[in-house]
Coordinates of C-alpha atoms and ligand atoms in Angstrom, one line a residue:
M1 CA 7.3 70.0 -86.7
P2 CA 7.7 67.5 -84.2
D3 CA 10.6 65.2 -84.5
P4 CA 8.9 61.6 -85.7
A5 CA 11.5 59.6 -83.9
S6 CA 10.5 61.2 -80.7
E7 CA 6.9 60.6 -80.9
P8 CA 5.2 57.8 -78.9
R9 CA 5.4 54.8 -80.7
Y10 CA 2.6 52.2 -81.7
A11 CA 2.5 49.4 -84.2
V12 CA 0.3 46.7 -85.7
L13 CA 2.2 43.4 -85.7
G14 CA 1.4 40.4 -87.9
Q15 CA 2.4 38.4 -91.1
P16 CA 1.4 39.5 -93.7
V17 CA 0.7 42.9 -92.4
A18 CA 1.7 45.4 -95.2
H19 CA -2.1 45.3 -96.5
S20 CA -3.3 46.6 -92.8
L21 CA -5.5 49.5 -92.8
S22 CA -4.7 50.1 -89.0
P23 CA -1.9 52.6 -89.5
R24 CA -4.2 54.8 -91.7
I25 CA -6.9 54.5 -89.3
H26 CA -5.1 55.3 -86.1
Q27 CA -3.2 58.3 -87.9
R28 CA -6.7 59.7 -88.7
F29 CA -7.9 59.2 -85.2
A30 CA -4.7 61.0 -83.8
D31 CA -5.2 63.7 -86.3
A32 CA -8.7 64.5 -85.4
L33 CA -7.6 64.4 -81.6
G34 CA -4.6 66.2 -81.8
V35 CA -2.7 63.3 -80.5
A36 CA 1.1 62.8 -81.5
L37 CA 1.9 59.3 -82.3
R38 CA 4.0 57.2 -84.8
Y39 CA 2.1 53.9 -86.2
E40 CA 3.7 51.4 -88.0
A41 CA 3.0 48.0 -89.7
L42 CA 5.5 45.7 -88.9
D43 CA 6.0 42.1 -90.5
V44 CA 6.9 39.7 -87.6
A45 CA 7.2 35.9 -88.0
P46 CA 5.6 33.8 -85.2
E47 CA 8.8 32.5 -83.8
E48 CA 10.3 35.8 -83.6
F49 CA 7.5 37.5 -82.0
A50 CA 8.5 37.3 -78.3
A51 CA 12.2 38.8 -79.0
R52 CA 10.8 41.4 -81.4
L53 CA 8.2 42.8 -78.8
E54 CA 10.9 42.9 -76.3
S55 CA 13.3 44.7 -78.7
L56 CA 10.4 47.1 -79.5
H57 CA 9.7 47.6 -76.0
H58 CA 13.1 48.9 -75.6
Q59 CA 12.8 51.0 -78.7
G60 CA 9.9 52.9 -77.1
L61 CA 6.9 51.0 -78.1
R62 CA 3.8 51.7 -75.8
G63 CA 1.2 49.8 -77.5
A64 CA 0.4 47.4 -80.3
N65 CA -2.3 45.7 -82.3
V66 CA -1.8 42.0 -83.2
T67 CA -3.3 40.4 -86.0
L68 CA -3.0 37.0 -87.7
P69 CA -1.2 34.7 -86.9
L70 CA 0.0 36.1 -83.6
K71 CA -3.1 36.5 -81.3
E72 CA -2.9 33.2 -79.4
R73 CA 1.0 34.0 -78.9
A74 CA 0.5 37.4 -77.9
A75 CA -2.2 36.0 -75.3
R76 CA 0.8 33.8 -73.6
L77 CA 3.2 36.7 -73.6
C78 CA 1.1 38.9 -71.4
R79 CA 1.6 39.6 -67.9
E80 CA -2.0 40.3 -67.4
L81 CA -5.2 39.6 -69.7
S82 CA -8.6 41.6 -69.8
P83 CA -11.6 39.0 -69.4
A84 CA -12.3 39.1 -72.9
A85 CA -8.8 38.3 -73.8
R86 CA -8.6 35.6 -71.3
L87 CA -11.9 34.1 -72.1
S88 CA -11.0 33.8 -75.8
S89 CA -7.1 33.2 -75.3
A90 CA -6.5 35.9 -78.1
V91 CA -5.2 39.0 -77.8
N92 CA -5.4 41.8 -80.3
T93 CA -4.3 44.7 -78.3
L94 CA -1.4 45.2 -76.1
V95 CA -0.8 47.8 -73.8
R96 CA 2.6 48.6 -72.0
R97 CA 2.4 48.8 -68.3
E98 CA 5.4 49.2 -65.9
D99 CA 5.6 45.4 -65.0
G100 CA 5.0 43.9 -68.7
W101 CA 2.4 43.8 -71.3
F102 CA -1.5 44.0 -70.6
G103 CA -3.5 42.0 -73.2
D104 CA -7.0 43.0 -74.3
N105 CA -9.4 41.7 -77.0
T106 CA -11.4 44.7 -78.9
D107 CA -12.4 42.6 -81.7
G108 CA -15.6 41.5 -79.9
V109 CA -16.8 45.2 -78.6
G110 CA -15.8 46.1 -82.1
L111 CA -18.1 44.0 -83.9
C112 CA -21.1 44.6 -81.5
C113 CA -20.6 48.3 -81.9
D114 CA -20.7 48.1 -85.6
L115 CA -23.6 46.0 -85.5
R116 CA -25.5 48.1 -82.9
D117 CA -24.3 51.6 -83.3
N118 CA -23.6 51.8 -87.2
L119 CA -26.0 49.3 -88.6
G120 CA -28.9 49.4 -86.1
V121 CA -29.0 45.6 -85.2
E122 CA -30.3 44.3 -82.0
L123 CA -28.3 41.4 -80.6
A124 CA -30.3 40.8 -77.2
G125 CA -32.4 37.7 -77.6
K126 CA -31.1 36.6 -80.8
R127 CA -29.9 32.9 -82.1
V128 CA -26.9 33.6 -83.6
L129 CA -24.7 31.4 -86.1
L130 CA -20.9 31.8 -85.8
I131 CA -19.0 30.1 -88.9
G132 CA -15.4 29.5 -88.1
A133 CA -13.6 28.7 -84.8
G134 CA -10.2 30.3 -85.3
G135 CA -8.8 33.5 -83.4
A136 CA -11.3 35.9 -84.8
A137 CA -14.3 33.6 -83.8
R138 CA -12.9 33.1 -80.2
G139 CA -12.5 36.6 -79.9
V140 CA -16.0 37.7 -80.6
V141 CA -17.9 35.2 -78.4
P142 CA -17.9 37.1 -74.9
A143 CA -18.9 40.4 -76.1
L144 CA -21.8 38.7 -78.0
F145 CA -23.2 37.2 -74.8
E146 CA -22.6 40.4 -73.2
E147 CA -25.0 42.2 -75.5
G148 CA -27.5 39.5 -74.6
I149 CA -27.8 37.0 -77.4
A150 CA -30.0 33.9 -76.5
E151 CA -28.0 31.1 -78.1
L152 CA -24.8 30.6 -80.1
V153 CA -24.1 27.7 -82.5
V154 CA -20.5 27.6 -83.8
A155 CA -19.9 25.8 -87.1
N156 CA -16.6 24.8 -88.3
R157 CA -14.9 22.9 -91.1
T158 CA -13.0 21.2 -88.5
P159 CA -15.6 20.2 -85.9
E160 CA -13.1 19.5 -83.3
R161 CA -12.1 23.0 -83.2
A162 CA -15.9 24.3 -82.9
A163 CA -16.1 21.7 -80.1
A164 CA -13.1 22.9 -78.3
L165 CA -14.4 26.9 -78.8
A166 CA -17.9 25.8 -77.3
E167 CA -16.1 24.0 -74.5
D168 CA -13.6 26.8 -73.5
L169 CA -16.1 29.6 -73.8
S170 CA -19.0 27.7 -71.9
D171 CA -19.0 30.1 -69.1
C172 CA -20.2 33.0 -71.3
G173 CA -23.5 31.3 -72.2
P174 CA -25.3 28.6 -74.2
I175 CA -23.0 27.4 -77.0
Q176 CA -23.6 24.5 -79.3
S177 CA -20.9 23.2 -81.9
C178 CA -21.4 21.4 -85.1
A179 CA -19.6 20.7 -88.3
L180 CA -20.0 22.9 -91.3
A181 CA -21.3 19.9 -93.1
S182 CA -24.2 19.4 -90.8
L183 CA -25.6 23.0 -90.8
A184 CA -28.7 22.1 -92.8
E185 CA -30.0 20.2 -89.6
I186 CA -29.7 23.1 -87.1
G187 CA -32.5 25.3 -87.8
R188 CA -32.7 29.0 -88.7
F189 CA -30.8 32.1 -87.4
G190 CA -31.6 35.7 -87.0
I191 CA -27.9 36.7 -87.1
L192 CA -25.2 34.9 -89.2
L193 CA -21.7 35.9 -88.7
N194 CA -18.9 34.6 -91.2
A195 CA -15.4 34.2 -89.3
T196 CA -13.7 32.0 -91.7
S197 CA -11.1 32.9 -94.0
A198 CA -12.4 30.7 -96.9
S199 CA -12.8 33.2 -99.7
R200 CA -9.4 34.3 -98.9
H201 CA -8.0 30.8 -100.3
G202 CA -10.8 31.2 -103.1
E203 CA -13.0 28.5 -101.3
D204 CA -16.8 28.4 -101.1
L205 CA -18.7 27.8 -97.8
A206 CA -21.3 25.8 -99.7
L207 CA -23.9 27.0 -96.8
P208 CA -27.7 25.9 -97.2
Q209 CA -30.0 28.3 -98.2
S210 CA -32.3 27.6 -95.4
L211 CA -30.0 29.2 -92.8
P212 CA -31.5 32.8 -92.3
A213 CA -34.8 33.4 -90.6
P214 CA -37.0 36.0 -92.2
G215 CA -35.4 39.4 -91.4
A216 CA -32.0 38.1 -90.7
V217 CA -28.6 39.9 -90.4
A218 CA -25.8 38.5 -92.5
Y219 CA -22.1 39.9 -91.6
D220 CA -18.8 39.0 -92.8
L221 CA -15.8 39.8 -90.4
S222 CA -13.7 39.9 -93.5
Y223 CA -14.0 43.2 -95.9
G224 CA -13.7 44.0 -99.3
A225 CA -13.6 41.4 -101.9
A226 CA -13.0 38.7 -99.3
A227 CA -16.5 39.5 -97.9
E228 CA -18.4 39.2 -101.3
P229 CA -19.0 35.4 -101.7
F230 CA -20.8 35.4 -98.2
L231 CA -22.6 38.5 -98.9
A232 CA -23.8 37.3 -102.1
W233 CA -24.8 33.9 -100.6
A234 CA -26.8 36.0 -98.1
A235 CA -28.6 38.1 -100.9
R236 CA -29.4 34.9 -102.7
T237 CA -31.3 33.3 -99.6
H238 CA -33.9 36.6 -100.0
A239 CA -34.3 36.1 -96.0
T240 CA -31.7 38.9 -95.0
V241 CA -32.5 42.7 -94.5
V242 CA -29.1 43.5 -93.4
A243 CA -25.7 42.4 -95.0
S244 CA -22.4 44.0 -94.1
D245 CA -18.8 43.2 -94.4
G246 CA -16.4 43.8 -91.5
L247 CA -14.8 47.0 -92.3
G248 CA -16.9 48.8 -89.7
M249 CA -15.8 46.1 -87.1
L250 CA -12.1 47.1 -88.1
V251 CA -12.5 50.9 -87.4
E252 CA -14.5 50.3 -84.1
Q253 CA -12.0 47.8 -82.7
A254 CA -9.2 50.2 -83.6
A255 CA -11.1 53.1 -81.8
E256 CA -11.4 50.7 -78.9
A257 CA -7.8 50.1 -78.7
F258 CA -7.0 53.9 -79.2
Q259 CA -9.1 54.5 -76.1
R260 CA -7.0 51.9 -74.2
W261 CA -3.7 53.6 -75.1
H262 CA -4.9 57.4 -75.2
G263 CA -7.7 57.5 -72.9
I264 CA -10.1 59.0 -75.4
R265 CA -12.6 57.0 -77.9
P266 CA -12.3 58.9 -81.4
D267 CA -15.4 59.3 -83.4
T268 CA -15.4 56.6 -86.1
A269 CA -18.0 57.6 -88.4
P270 CA -15.7 60.1 -90.6
V271 CA -13.1 57.3 -90.8
L272 CA -15.3 54.8 -91.7
R273 CA -16.7 57.0 -94.5
E274 CA -13.4 57.9 -95.7
L275 CA -12.5 54.1 -96.1
R276 CA -15.8 53.4 -97.6
A277 CA -15.1 56.1 -100.2
G278 CA -11.7 54.3 -101.2
Ligands
NAP1 N1 -13.0 43.1 -89.3 C1 -12.0 42.9 -88.5 O1 -11.8 43.7 -87.6 C2 -11.3 41.5 -88.2 C3 -10.8 41.1 -87.1 C4 -10.2 39.9 -87.1 C5 -10.5 38.8 -88.0 N2 -10.8 39.4 -89.2 C6 -11.2 38.4 -90.3 O2 -11.7 37.1 -89.9 C7 -11.2 36.1 -90.7 C8 -10.9 35.0 -89.8 O3 -9.7 35.2 -89.2 P1 -9.1 34.4 -88.1 O4 -8.0 35.2 -87.2 O5 -10.0 33.7 -87.2 O6 -8.3 33.3 -88.8 P2 -7.9 31.9 -88.4 O7 -7.5 31.6 -87.0 O8 -6.8 31.4 -89.3 O9 -9.2 30.9 -88.6 C9 -9.7 30.7 -90.0 C10 -11.1 29.9 -89.8 O10 -11.4 30.0 -91.2 C11 -11.9 28.6 -91.4 N3 -11.6 28.1 -93.1 C12 -10.3 28.4 -93.8 N4 -10.6 28.0 -94.8 C13 -11.8 27.5 -94.9 C14 -12.5 26.7 -96.0 N5 -12.1 26.5 -97.2 N6 -13.8 26.2 -95.7 C15 -14.3 26.5 -94.5 N7 -13.7 27.0 -93.4 C16 -12.6 27.5 -93.6 C17 -11.0 27.9 -90.5 O11 -11.4 26.3 -90.4 P3 -10.6 25.2 -89.8 O12 -10.6 25.3 -88.4 O13 -11.2 23.8 -90.3 O14 -9.3 25.3 -90.6 C18 -11.2 28.7 -89.4 O15 -12.2 28.5 -88.5 C19 -10.2 36.6 -91.6 O16 -10.8 36.9 -92.9 C20 -10.0 37.9 -91.1 O17 -9.4 39.1 -91.8 C21 -11.5 40.7 -89.2

């Protein structure tokens, strides 16, 4: 038996993080590929993040996933950023290099892989609605344009954050912003993405029924119970043909992070099947 203390160390850092499925997902990938690793969920307060990351590095941490509320802080701590992380100012994957941390953002690729490969959704040429303007919303914009979407409308409860996102990411492609409350005036969409945390606070987005074009796709980046209100709304509109939560995105973004650390992309299908089975 290998000594767990000597295995290469990885972690997901966030607050709260006890609920995270990342340790289970990375362990399954590692077992399937015969990679030795120790992957933990570590609760880290934002004000302790920089010091904790430095100390974890000295204890042998080779890479980490970063989740709420640390993604923007992680971007500021990195010596170098991938184009996706730089454009979105948010890092969800840290890779230790000789001279410091390299920051990447695999959320967008993870979302697009789930839509394209697992759900059979064509993104090219689509008019896309992105609801929310937080770290997750920022993280997925570059990848959506790389997949060839025609246009993006970002709608947020706080319209100033949607406007800032549209301006900061304007190099990616055509992005319009609006207030969540003005969505009824903005037309129909082929793909609707919910990147808010409203349902986690038990709050309703009160979306107009007219938003989806016939045959639209509705996707909530949250998963499990948190995705249910948006998916129930999508079903009530009778226009959506595909509706999914973000569990597949979670597994796909993890596979991308695994590839950056270990040089091989795991097969995601068995892990996604296992998580869906409970
Ligand atoms: N599947 C995955 O792999 C994955 C990856 C990343 C994130 N996520 C999920 O994506 C969601 C968003 O994460 P995040 O990191 O972007 O969070 P965040 O940075 O805290 O942003 C939260 C967003 O939700 C909006 N919001 C919160 N309460 C609302 C309400 N009552 N009505 C309308 N809008 C509301 C906020 O609007 P304001 O700006 O007005 O506050 C903001 O746009 C979370 O549920 C997270 O679990 C999933």
